[in-house]
Amino acid sequence: MYEHDVLIIGGGLAGLRAAVEVTRAGADVAVISKVHPVRSHSNAAQGGINAPLTDRGEDWKGHAFDTIKGSDFLADQDAVEVMSSEAGEAVLELERMGVIFSRDENGKLGTRAFGGQKEARTYFVGAITGSAILHVLFEQSLKLGLNVYEEWFVTKLIIEDGACRGVVSIDLKTGEMHTIKAKAVIIAAGGAGRVFEPSTNALICTGDGLSLAYRAGVPLMDMEMIQYHP
């Protein structure tokens, strides 16, 4: 049996970013992923990340408004406000980690307008934004000594007294079953795009994390929102 303070299911951008942050806070963190982290579907993200242009003093409220309007007012507005108010610093932190975002001839970031944004506030790395960020986060995780269970597949969450205390998993390389205990479990296992055809989602996008949570009694929301591409 293995044991950690925090176990993160999923080794894509969300999972690795969470892992880096929690490890920095001094916790014993592990990531479990059914593929090598740099093969996660985050690799397919090309366009960029929308965030307020903090290097130009832009207020976050314009980004929040465009995001809510672009969602046809279906987005959780409280969540959008939190995201928008923190996004600029989060992107600059990625640059400090080593992500080389594209800049214009004046050295300014965010020179595209994607995702329903009125302003050119999209931070990007050519056409390989997801891949570039993913590799930097993986490098950071190696530097921090993060534990990675590579090519392990989670089959069940361990629930005790209403709280998740770990997972049951299978090592896909050997077929052996393992239990991993944790004080906290974060699910960052991606979507379920391969449920539908056509889809350009990777073959690994099969909704495993969603099904784990659902079978453990966790309420799911916005399940009708499916991204078919990328």
XYZ file of N, CA and C in Angstrom:
690
model
N 0.836 -1.192 0.000
C 0.000 0.000 0.000
C 0.878 1.252 0.000
N 0.469 2.238 -0.807
C 1.174 3.510 -0.882
C 0.361 4.570 -0.134
N 1.039 5.627 0.318
C 0.339 6.660 1.083
C 0.972 8.027 0.835
N 0.117 9.033 0.638
C 0.559 10.405 0.404
C -0.410 11.371 1.081
N 0.025 12.618 1.224
C -0.884 13.641 1.751
C -1.987 13.941 0.747
N -1.584 14.159 -0.499
C -2.528 14.518 -1.561
C -2.262 13.644 -2.779
N -3.325 13.082 -3.337
C -3.242 12.291 -4.562
C -4.054 12.991 -5.638
N -3.442 13.203 -6.792
C -4.110 13.873 -7.904
C -4.294 12.881 -9.035
N -5.544 12.689 -9.445
C -5.859 11.775 -10.541
C -5.855 12.576 -11.836
N -4.878 12.314 -12.695
C -4.763 13.041 -13.951
C -3.471 13.820 -14.022
N -2.741 13.665 -15.136
C -1.444 14.311 -15.283
C -1.399 15.340 -16.388
N -2.556 15.946 -16.708
C -2.578 17.015 -17.703
C -2.259 18.357 -17.065
N -2.648 19.445 -17.741
C -2.331 20.782 -17.240
C -2.918 21.042 -15.861
N -4.190 20.705 -15.673
C -4.830 20.965 -14.381
C -4.178 20.151 -13.271
N -3.949 18.872 -13.544
C -3.371 18.006 -12.530
C -1.951 18.399 -12.152
N -1.112 18.678 -13.153
C 0.277 19.036 -12.869
C 0.381 20.404 -12.205
N -0.474 21.347 -12.624
C -0.418 22.682 -11.987
C -0.816 22.581 -10.522
N -1.847 21.787 -10.234
C -2.242 21.581 -8.839
C -1.124 20.896 -8.067
N -0.489 19.916 -8.695
C 0.578 19.169 -8.025
C 1.753 20.070 -7.669
N 2.141 20.938 -8.594
C 3.251 21.855 -8.336
C 2.916 22.782 -7.175
N 1.702 23.315 -7.162
C 1.313 24.264 -6.114
C 1.263 23.606 -4.743
N 0.671 22.424 -4.672
C 0.547 21.750 -3.377
C 1.912 21.267 -2.885
N 2.759 20.825 -3.804
C 4.106 20.405 -3.409
C 4.900 21.577 -2.850
N 4.748 22.741 -3.466
C 5.419 23.943 -2.966
C 4.990 24.276 -1.539
N 3.752 23.920 -1.206
C 3.230 24.202 0.136
C 3.756 23.223 1.178
N 4.527 22.232 0.727
C 5.160 21.318 1.663
C 4.493 19.975 1.832
N 3.462 19.694 1.038
C 2.760 18.417 1.160
C 3.461 17.331 0.347
N 3.228 16.090 0.750
C 3.693 14.921 0.001
C 2.628 14.618 -1.049
N 2.945 14.883 -2.307
C 1.961 14.826 -3.387
C 2.334 13.747 -4.393
N 1.312 13.091 -4.936
C 1.516 12.121 -6.010
C 0.481 12.351 -7.097
N 0.892 12.109 -8.331
C -0.006 12.154 -9.482
C -0.120 10.750 -10.036
N -1.350 10.331 -10.331
C -1.567 9.035 -10.962
C -2.209 9.283 -12.321
N -1.628 8.701 -13.373
C -2.090 8.974 -14.728
C -2.031 7.704 -15.562
N -3.047 7.506 -16.394
C -3.074 6.284 -17.205
C -2.147 6.374 -18.417
N -1.596 7.571 -18.675
C -0.557 7.732 -19.696
C 0.560 8.583 -19.092
N 1.700 8.605 -19.758
C 2.762 9.511 -19.330
C 2.195 10.934 -19.352
N 2.481 11.759 -18.340
C 1.877 13.097 -18.272
C 1.998 13.933 -19.539
N 3.131 13.887 -20.228
C 3.261 14.720 -21.420
C 2.502 14.148 -22.620
N 1.853 12.997 -22.442
C 0.965 12.463 -23.481
C -0.496 12.776 -23.181
N -0.742 13.542 -22.138
C -2.110 13.915 -21.796
C -2.727 14.741 -22.923
N -4.063 14.786 -22.952
C -4.748 15.475 -24.050
C -4.528 16.984 -24.021
N -3.996 17.511 -22.930
C -3.644 18.937 -22.892
C -2.691 19.297 -24.028
N -1.967 18.314 -24.544
C -1.077 18.535 -25.690
C -1.807 19.116 -26.888
N -3.097 18.808 -27.013
C -3.846 19.204 -28.203
C -4.313 20.654 -28.162
N -4.200 21.308 -26.999
C -4.648 22.701 -26.888
C -3.692 23.601 -27.661
N -4.221 24.339 -28.624
C -3.361 25.141 -29.489
C -3.534 26.642 -29.278
N -4.768 27.111 -29.231
C -5.065 28.538 -29.351
C -4.443 29.439 -28.319
N -4.579 29.121 -27.041
C -4.024 29.977 -26.006
C -4.912 30.069 -24.787
N -4.543 30.978 -23.869
C -5.251 31.164 -22.605
C -5.714 32.608 -22.516
N -7.001 32.816 -22.292
C -7.510 34.168 -22.104
C -7.286 34.626 -20.671
N -6.795 35.850 -20.518
C -6.571 36.427 -19.194
C -6.463 37.938 -19.345
N -6.793 38.686 -18.282
C -6.621 40.147 -18.347
C -5.169 40.507 -18.648
N -4.973 41.554 -19.420
C -3.629 41.956 -19.812
C -2.993 42.751 -18.675
N -2.549 42.038 -17.666
C -2.023 42.700 -16.474
C -0.762 43.502 -16.766
N -0.020 43.128 -17.811
C 1.181 43.904 -18.140
C 0.830 45.247 -18.766
N -0.458 45.444 -19.080
C -0.931 46.723 -19.611
C -1.943 47.387 -18.679
N -2.047 46.849 -17.455
C -2.911 47.472 -16.468
C -4.396 47.263 -16.695
N -4.784 46.246 -17.474
C -6.200 46.018 -17.750
C -6.917 45.476 -16.518
N -8.119 45.973 -16.274
C -8.952 45.464 -15.192
C -9.540 44.120 -15.606
N -9.725 43.222 -14.625
C -10.204 41.873 -14.928
C -11.682 41.828 -15.303
N -12.428 42.902 -15.021
C -13.880 42.857 -15.224
C -14.258 42.761 -16.699
N -13.444 43.344 -17.579
C -13.726 43.225 -19.008
C -13.606 41.784 -19.477
N -12.598 41.096 -18.988
C -12.435 39.678 -19.309
C -13.612 38.875 -18.780
N -14.027 39.183 -17.558
C -15.157 38.463 -16.963
C -16.426 38.674 -17.781
N -16.686 39.914 -18.187
C -17.904 40.196 -18.956
C -17.898 39.453 -20.283
N -16.769 39.515 -21.009
C -16.697 38.834 -22.302
C -16.862 37.325 -22.151
N -16.330 36.767 -21.070
C -16.442 35.326 -20.829
C -17.888 34.932 -20.560
N -18.559 35.702 -19.725
C -19.961 35.410 -19.405
C -20.840 35.589 -20.634
N -20.625 36.675 -21.376
C -21.397 36.914 -22.596
C -21.131 35.818 -23.622
N -19.856 35.407 -23.741
C -19.503 34.361 -24.695
C -20.105 33.012 -24.357
N -20.465 32.819 -23.088
C -21.103 31.567 -22.669
C -22.613 31.617 -22.839
N -23.115 32.682 -23.488
C -24.561 32.894 -23.607
C -25.193 32.980 -22.216
N -24.428 33.519 -21.272
C -24.855 33.750 -19.888
C -25.195 32.455 -19.144
N -24.620 31.349 -19.594
C -24.824 30.065 -18.917
C -23.730 29.778 -17.892
N -22.618 30.488 -17.966
C -21.497 30.217 -17.065
C -21.839 30.598 -15.629
N -21.204 29.926 -14.691
C -21.316 30.264 -13.271
C -20.579 31.590 -13.066
N -21.324 32.661 -12.822
C -20.715 33.985 -12.815
C -19.761 34.186 -11.643
N -20.039 33.568 -10.505
C -19.106 33.660 -9.380
C -17.769 33.015 -9.743
N -17.841 31.848 -10.391
C -16.616 31.150 -10.795
C -15.849 31.957 -11.839
N -16.578 32.582 -12.764
C -15.927 33.395 -13.793
C -15.199 34.583 -13.170
N -15.809 35.200 -12.165
C -15.164 36.336 -11.499
C -13.861 35.911 -10.820
N -13.901 34.772 -10.146
C -12.683 34.279 -9.493
C -11.612 33.981 -10.536
N -12.000 33.275 -11.602
C -11.042 32.934 -12.652
C -10.428 34.188 -13.266
N -11.277 35.155 -13.626
C -10.794 36.355 -14.306
C -9.888 37.190 -13.414
N -10.232 37.285 -12.138
C -9.440 38.116 -11.229
C -8.071 37.507 -10.933
N -7.939 36.186 -11.106
C -6.677 35.518 -10.795
C -5.908 35.069 -12.035
N -6.537 35.137 -13.208
C -5.945 34.556 -14.416
C -4.663 35.256 -14.847
N -4.636 36.586 -14.776
C -3.462 37.314 -15.238
C -2.203 36.913 -14.496
N -2.266 36.884 -13.182
C -1.109 36.501 -12.380
C -0.751 35.033 -12.606
N -1.777 34.184 -12.807
C -1.522 32.759 -13.041
C -0.729 32.547 -14.328
N -1.065 33.308 -15.373
C -0.342 33.178 -16.639
C 1.091 33.691 -16.499
N 1.262 34.817 -15.808
C 2.612 35.344 -15.605
C 3.460 34.392 -14.765
N 2.834 33.679 -13.833
C 3.556 32.681 -13.048
C 4.041 31.543 -13.947
N 3.218 31.152 -14.927
C 3.659 30.138 -15.884
C 4.876 30.621 -16.665
N 4.875 31.909 -17.017
C 6.033 32.446 -17.735
C 7.277 32.418 -16.852
N 7.102 32.721 -15.578
C 8.250 32.673 -14.667
C 8.786 31.251 -14.515
N 7.889 30.263 -14.670
C 8.330 28.869 -14.597
C 9.146 28.463 -15.822
N 8.927 29.177 -16.941
C 9.691 28.838 -18.134
C 8.905 28.762 -19.424
N 7.588 29.017 -19.393
C 6.798 29.006 -20.622
C 7.137 30.261 -21.430
N 7.565 30.081 -22.659
C 7.968 31.217 -23.500
C 6.769 31.632 -24.353
N 5.921 32.497 -23.806
C 4.746 32.956 -24.541
C 5.159 33.872 -25.691
N 4.391 33.806 -26.775
C 4.654 34.660 -27.930
C 4.391 36.122 -27.573
N 5.197 37.007 -28.125
C 5.056 38.443 -27.897
C 5.052 39.172 -29.240
N 4.517 40.408 -29.235
C 4.539 41.197 -30.463
C 5.880 41.927 -30.588
N 5.995 42.774 -31.607
C 7.271 43.444 -31.856
C 7.662 44.414 -30.738
N 6.676 44.777 -29.913
C 6.952 45.661 -28.778
C 7.157 44.893 -27.475
N 7.165 43.568 -27.575
C 7.383 42.753 -26.387
C 6.149 42.530 -25.549
N 4.970 42.838 -26.105
C 3.734 42.693 -25.350
C 3.142 41.297 -25.522
N 2.516 40.815 -24.456
C 1.841 39.513 -24.484
C 0.397 39.674 -24.938
N -0.259 38.539 -25.222
C -1.692 38.536 -25.468
C -2.105 39.320 -26.694
N -1.679 38.912 -27.868
C -1.967 39.670 -29.088
C -3.004 38.999 -29.982
N -3.784 38.089 -29.421
C -4.889 37.466 -30.150
C -6.184 37.700 -29.386
N -7.292 37.610 -30.097
C -8.609 37.697 -29.451
C -9.364 36.415 -29.755
N -9.319 35.449 -28.834
C -9.974 34.157 -29.018
C -11.132 34.012 -28.038
N -12.007 33.067 -28.326
C -13.034 32.677 -27.365
C -14.036 33.761 -27.028
N -14.469 34.537 -28.016
C -15.495 35.542 -27.771
C -14.999 36.786 -27.062
N -13.687 36.998 -27.007
C -13.134 38.167 -26.317
C -13.106 39.384 -27.254
N -13.532 40.536 -26.737
C -13.491 41.763 -27.530
C -12.067 42.284 -27.674
N -11.259 42.062 -26.640
C -9.888 42.542 -26.651
C -8.924 41.395 -26.983
N -7.753 41.758 -27.498
C -6.721 40.759 -27.787
C -6.015 40.410 -26.483
N -6.607 39.460 -25.755
C -6.067 39.105 -24.435
C -5.773 37.603 -24.331
N -5.404 37.004 -25.441
C -5.083 35.581 -25.442
C -3.568 35.382 -25.405
N -3.101 34.715 -24.360
C -1.681 34.375 -24.227
C -1.453 33.039 -24.932
N -0.424 32.954 -25.767
C -0.238 31.735 -26.554
C 1.238 31.495 -26.838
N 1.540 30.252 -27.239
C 2.891 29.883 -27.673
C 2.755 29.325 -29.084
N 2.814 30.195 -30.084
C 2.608 29.754 -31.451
C 1.313 28.963 -31.560
N 1.412 27.741 -32.109
C 0.255 26.852 -32.192
C 0.430 25.626 -31.305
N 1.308 25.738 -30.291
C 1.586 24.591 -29.409
C 1.446 24.993 -27.938
N 0.469 25.836 -27.652
C 0.347 26.375 -26.295
C 0.234 25.279 -25.245
N -0.678 24.343 -25.453
C -0.880 23.282 -24.469
C 0.364 22.443 -24.265
N 0.998 22.059 -25.354
C 2.199 21.231 -25.269
C 3.324 21.962 -24.550
N 3.503 23.247 -24.856
C 4.576 24.025 -24.237
C 4.384 24.133 -22.730
N 3.160 24.433 -22.307
C 2.891 24.568 -20.873
C 3.020 23.215 -20.181
N 2.522 22.172 -20.835
C 2.566 20.835 -20.249
C 4.003 20.397 -19.972
N 4.892 20.629 -20.920
C 6.284 20.219 -20.729
C 6.957 21.020 -19.615
N 6.646 22.307 -19.529
C 7.232 23.119 -18.455
C 6.735 22.653 -17.093
N 5.441 22.380 -16.983
C 4.905 21.912 -15.703
C 5.481 20.548 -15.328
N 5.683 19.696 -16.323
C 6.283 18.393 -16.029
C 7.724 18.568 -15.558
N 8.455 19.482 -16.186
C 9.822 19.773 -15.743
C 9.825 20.285 -14.303
N 8.857 21.155 -13.981
C 8.752 21.668 -12.613
C 8.462 20.539 -11.627
N 7.610 19.608 -12.044
C 7.273 18.496 -11.155
C 8.489 17.612 -10.897
N 9.325 17.431 -11.921
C 10.551 16.651 -11.740
C 11.511 17.367 -10.789
N 11.608 18.679 -10.941
C 12.497 19.460 -10.079
C 12.068 19.373 -8.619
N 10.743 19.326 -8.395
C 10.216 19.274 -7.034
C 10.176 17.859 -6.470
N 10.541 16.867 -7.282
C 10.542 15.488 -6.808
C 9.160 14.890 -6.655
N 8.238 15.305 -7.515
C 6.865 14.811 -7.440
C 6.800 13.308 -7.708
N 5.978 12.603 -6.949
C 5.742 11.178 -7.185
C 4.740 11.014 -8.325
N 5.081 10.225 -9.326
C 4.192 10.000 -10.465
C 3.983 8.502 -10.663
N 2.716 8.082 -10.615
C 2.352 6.701 -10.939
C 1.913 6.702 -12.398
N 2.853 6.412 -13.258
C 2.642 6.506 -14.700
C 2.063 5.209 -15.247
N 1.039 5.344 -16.098
C 0.324 4.213 -16.684
C -0.333 3.367 -15.595
N -0.911 4.036 -14.631
C -1.763 3.418 -13.619
C -3.179 3.934 -13.832
N -4.147 3.057 -13.698
C -5.554 3.393 -13.970
C -6.369 3.235 -12.691
N -7.054 4.300 -12.300
C -7.868 4.266 -11.082
C -9.200 3.588 -11.380
N -9.539 2.587 -10.587
C -10.792 1.856 -10.785
C -11.871 2.223 -9.776
N -11.461 2.780 -8.620
C -12.460 3.100 -7.599
C -11.887 4.083 -6.590
N -12.751 4.975 -6.109
C -12.391 5.853 -5.002
C -12.709 5.149 -3.687
N -11.848 5.321 -2.701
C -12.086 4.749 -1.373
C -12.775 5.807 -0.517
N -14.008 5.542 -0.139
C -14.795 6.500 0.637
C -14.969 5.976 2.056
N -14.589 6.790 3.035
C -14.762 6.447 4.443
C -15.392 7.627 5.172
N -16.524 7.388 5.824
C -17.224 8.429 6.585
C -17.488 9.669 5.737
N -17.877 9.439 4.486
C -18.248 10.540 3.606
C -17.091 11.298 2.991
N -15.865 10.840 3.196
C -14.695 11.520 2.634
C -13.860 10.542 1.828
N -13.219 11.047 0.774
C -12.360 10.211 -0.057
C -10.994 10.079 0.605
N -10.587 8.845 0.870
C -9.335 8.573 1.576
C -8.296 7.863 0.720
N -8.560 7.766 -0.583
C -7.598 7.108 -1.447
C -8.266 6.477 -2.647
N -7.516 5.631 -3.363
C -8.037 5.000 -4.571
C -7.560 3.557 -4.670
N -8.304 2.790 -5.452
C -7.860 1.469 -5.898
C -7.441 1.633 -7.353
N -6.296 1.091 -7.726
C -5.792 1.296 -9.079
C -5.127 0.034 -9.603
N -4.931 0.025 -10.914
C -4.254 -1.090 -11.564
C -3.064 -0.555 -12.355
N -1.932 -1.195 -12.192
C -0.741 -0.876 -12.975
C -0.934 -1.496 -14.356
N -1.118 -0.660 -15.370
C -1.417 -1.159 -16.708
C -0.256 -1.935 -17.317
N 0.936 -1.736 -16.821
C 2.105 -2.438 -17.373
C 2.223 -3.864 -16.844
N 1.785 -4.077 -15.587
C 1.951 -5.394 -14.960
C 0.631 -6.094 -14.657
N -0.463 -5.333 -14.623
C -1.753 -5.905 -14.259
C -1.971 -6.023 -12.760
N -1.029 -5.544 -11.959
C -1.155 -5.637 -10.503
C -2.088 -4.551 -9.964
N -2.871 -4.922 -8.945
C -3.767 -3.982 -8.284
C -3.061 -3.361 -7.084
N -3.327 -2.069 -6.844
C -2.699 -1.363 -5.733
C -3.715 -0.445 -5.059
N -3.494 -0.213 -3.779
C -4.267 0.772 -3.030
C -3.350 1.935 -2.673
N -3.838 3.148 -2.896
C -3.086 4.351 -2.531
C -3.930 5.159 -1.559
N -3.422 5.356 -0.355
C -4.123 6.154 0.648
C -3.706 7.619 0.521
N -4.649 8.516 0.848
C -4.346 9.944 0.802
C -5.289 10.697 1.728
N -4.791 11.799 2.270
C -5.634 12.652 3.104
C -6.619 13.450 2.251
N -6.236 13.707 1.005
C -7.103 14.429 0.068
C -6.861 13.902 -1.335
N -7.925 13.855 -2.130
C -7.836 13.384 -3.514
C -8.415 14.456 -4.431
N -7.661 14.815 -5.457
C -8.110 15.780 -6.459
C -8.316 15.038 -7.773
N -9.494 15.204 -8.382
C -9.761 14.590 -9.685
C -9.555 15.644 -10.769
N -8.591 15.409 -11.641
C -8.312 16.299 -12.771
C -8.088 15.426 -13.999
N -9.077 14.572 -14.269
C -8.890 13.480 -15.228
C -9.443 13.760 -16.620
N -9.790 15.012 -16.897
C -10.220 15.330 -18.253
C -11.672 14.986 -18.531
N -12.061 15.143 -19.789
C -13.457 15.004 -20.173
C -13.804 13.663 -20.783
N -14.949 13.668 -21.488
C -15.490 12.425 -22.041
C -15.791 12.573 -23.528
N -14.936 13.310 -24.226
C -15.203 13.604 -25.627
C -15.304 12.389 -26.520
N -14.633 11.289 -26.148
C -14.666 10.103 -27.001
C -15.966 9.323 -26.889
N -16.861 9.783 -26.044
C -18.190 9.169 -25.996
C -18.913 9.410 -27.320
N -18.540 10.487 -28.016
C -19.221 10.882 -29.241
C -18.295 10.774 -30.445
N -18.904 10.607 -31.603
C -18.215 10.706 -32.877
C -19.042 11.617 -33.788
N -18.393 12.480 -34.572
C -16.941 12.651 -34.651
C -16.394 13.453 -33.477
N -15.123 13.239 -33.191
C -14.435 13.981 -32.143
C -12.943 13.909 -32.408
N -12.252 15.008 -32.165
C -10.798 14.990 -32.284
C -10.147 14.789 -30.921
N -10.942 14.479 -29.900
C -10.376 14.178 -28.586
C -9.501 12.933 -28.673
N -8.482 12.886 -27.826
C -7.616 11.712 -27.777
C -8.402 10.489 -27.312
N -7.893 9.316 -27.623
C -8.572 8.074 -27.244
C -8.667 7.901 -25.733
N -7.872 8.657 -24.979
C -7.895 8.539 -23.517
C -9.004 9.366 -22.881
N -9.710 10.186 -23.664
C -10.748 11.075 -23.111
C -12.067 10.319 -22.981
N -12.126 9.424 -22.005
C -13.270 8.521 -21.870
C -14.092 8.753 -20.610
N -13.868 9.866 -19.927
C -14.704 10.214 -18.783
C -14.469 9.384 -17.538
N -13.278 8.829 -17.375
C -13.004 7.976 -16.212
C -13.200 8.724 -14.896
N -12.677 9.943 -14.834
C -12.792 10.714 -13.598
C -14.227 11.052 -13.262
N -15.010 11.371 -14.286
C -16.424 11.669 -14.070
C -17.152 10.455 -13.515
N -16.874 9.294 -14.075
C -17.556 8.082 -13.618
C -17.130 7.704 -12.207
N -15.852 7.918 -11.872
C -15.385 7.645 -10.508
C -16.157 8.491 -9.504
N -16.267 9.779 -9.809
C -16.970 10.685 -8.906
C -18.450 10.331 -8.811
N -19.058 10.036 -9.951
C -20.492 9.721 -9.975
C -20.803 8.476 -9.149
N -19.981 7.450 -9.311
C -20.211 6.204 -8.566
C -19.956 6.369 -7.071
N -19.197 7.398 -6.712
C -18.942 7.674 -5.295
C -19.995 8.601 -4.701
N -20.979 8.999 -5.524
C -22.065 9.838 -5.025
C -21.825 11.325 -5.135
N -20.810 11.727 -5.903
C -20.522 13.155 -6.069
C -21.437 13.731 -7.150
N -22.143 14.833 -6.870
C -23.009 15.441 -7.892
C -22.177 15.986 -9.054
N -22.630 15.755 -10.273
C -21.982 16.292 -11.462
C -22.859 17.388 -12.049
N -22.243 18.370 -12.675
C -23.021 19.466 -13.258
C -22.523 19.779 -14.669
N -23.402 20.406 -15.451
C -23.078 20.844 -16.813
C -22.608 19.694 -17.699
N -23.196 18.521 -17.503
C -22.761 17.361 -18.276
C -23.128 17.459 -19.755
N -24.021 18.405 -20.083
C -24.385 18.577 -21.491
C -23.335 19.375 -22.261
N -22.370 19.952 -21.552
C -21.346 20.776 -22.198
C -20.185 19.885 -22.648
N -20.145 19.571 -23.922
C -19.119 18.686 -24.478
C -18.266 19.466 -25.474
N -16.945 19.377 -25.340
C -16.038 19.991 -26.303
C -15.552 18.900 -27.252
N -15.949 19.018 -28.513
C -15.601 17.996 -29.497
C -14.220 18.220 -30.106
N -13.748 19.451 -30.033
C -12.456 19.769 -30.655
C -11.790 20.888 -29.878
N -10.525 20.726 -29.466
C -9.661 19.591 -29.785
C -9.884 18.431 -28.830
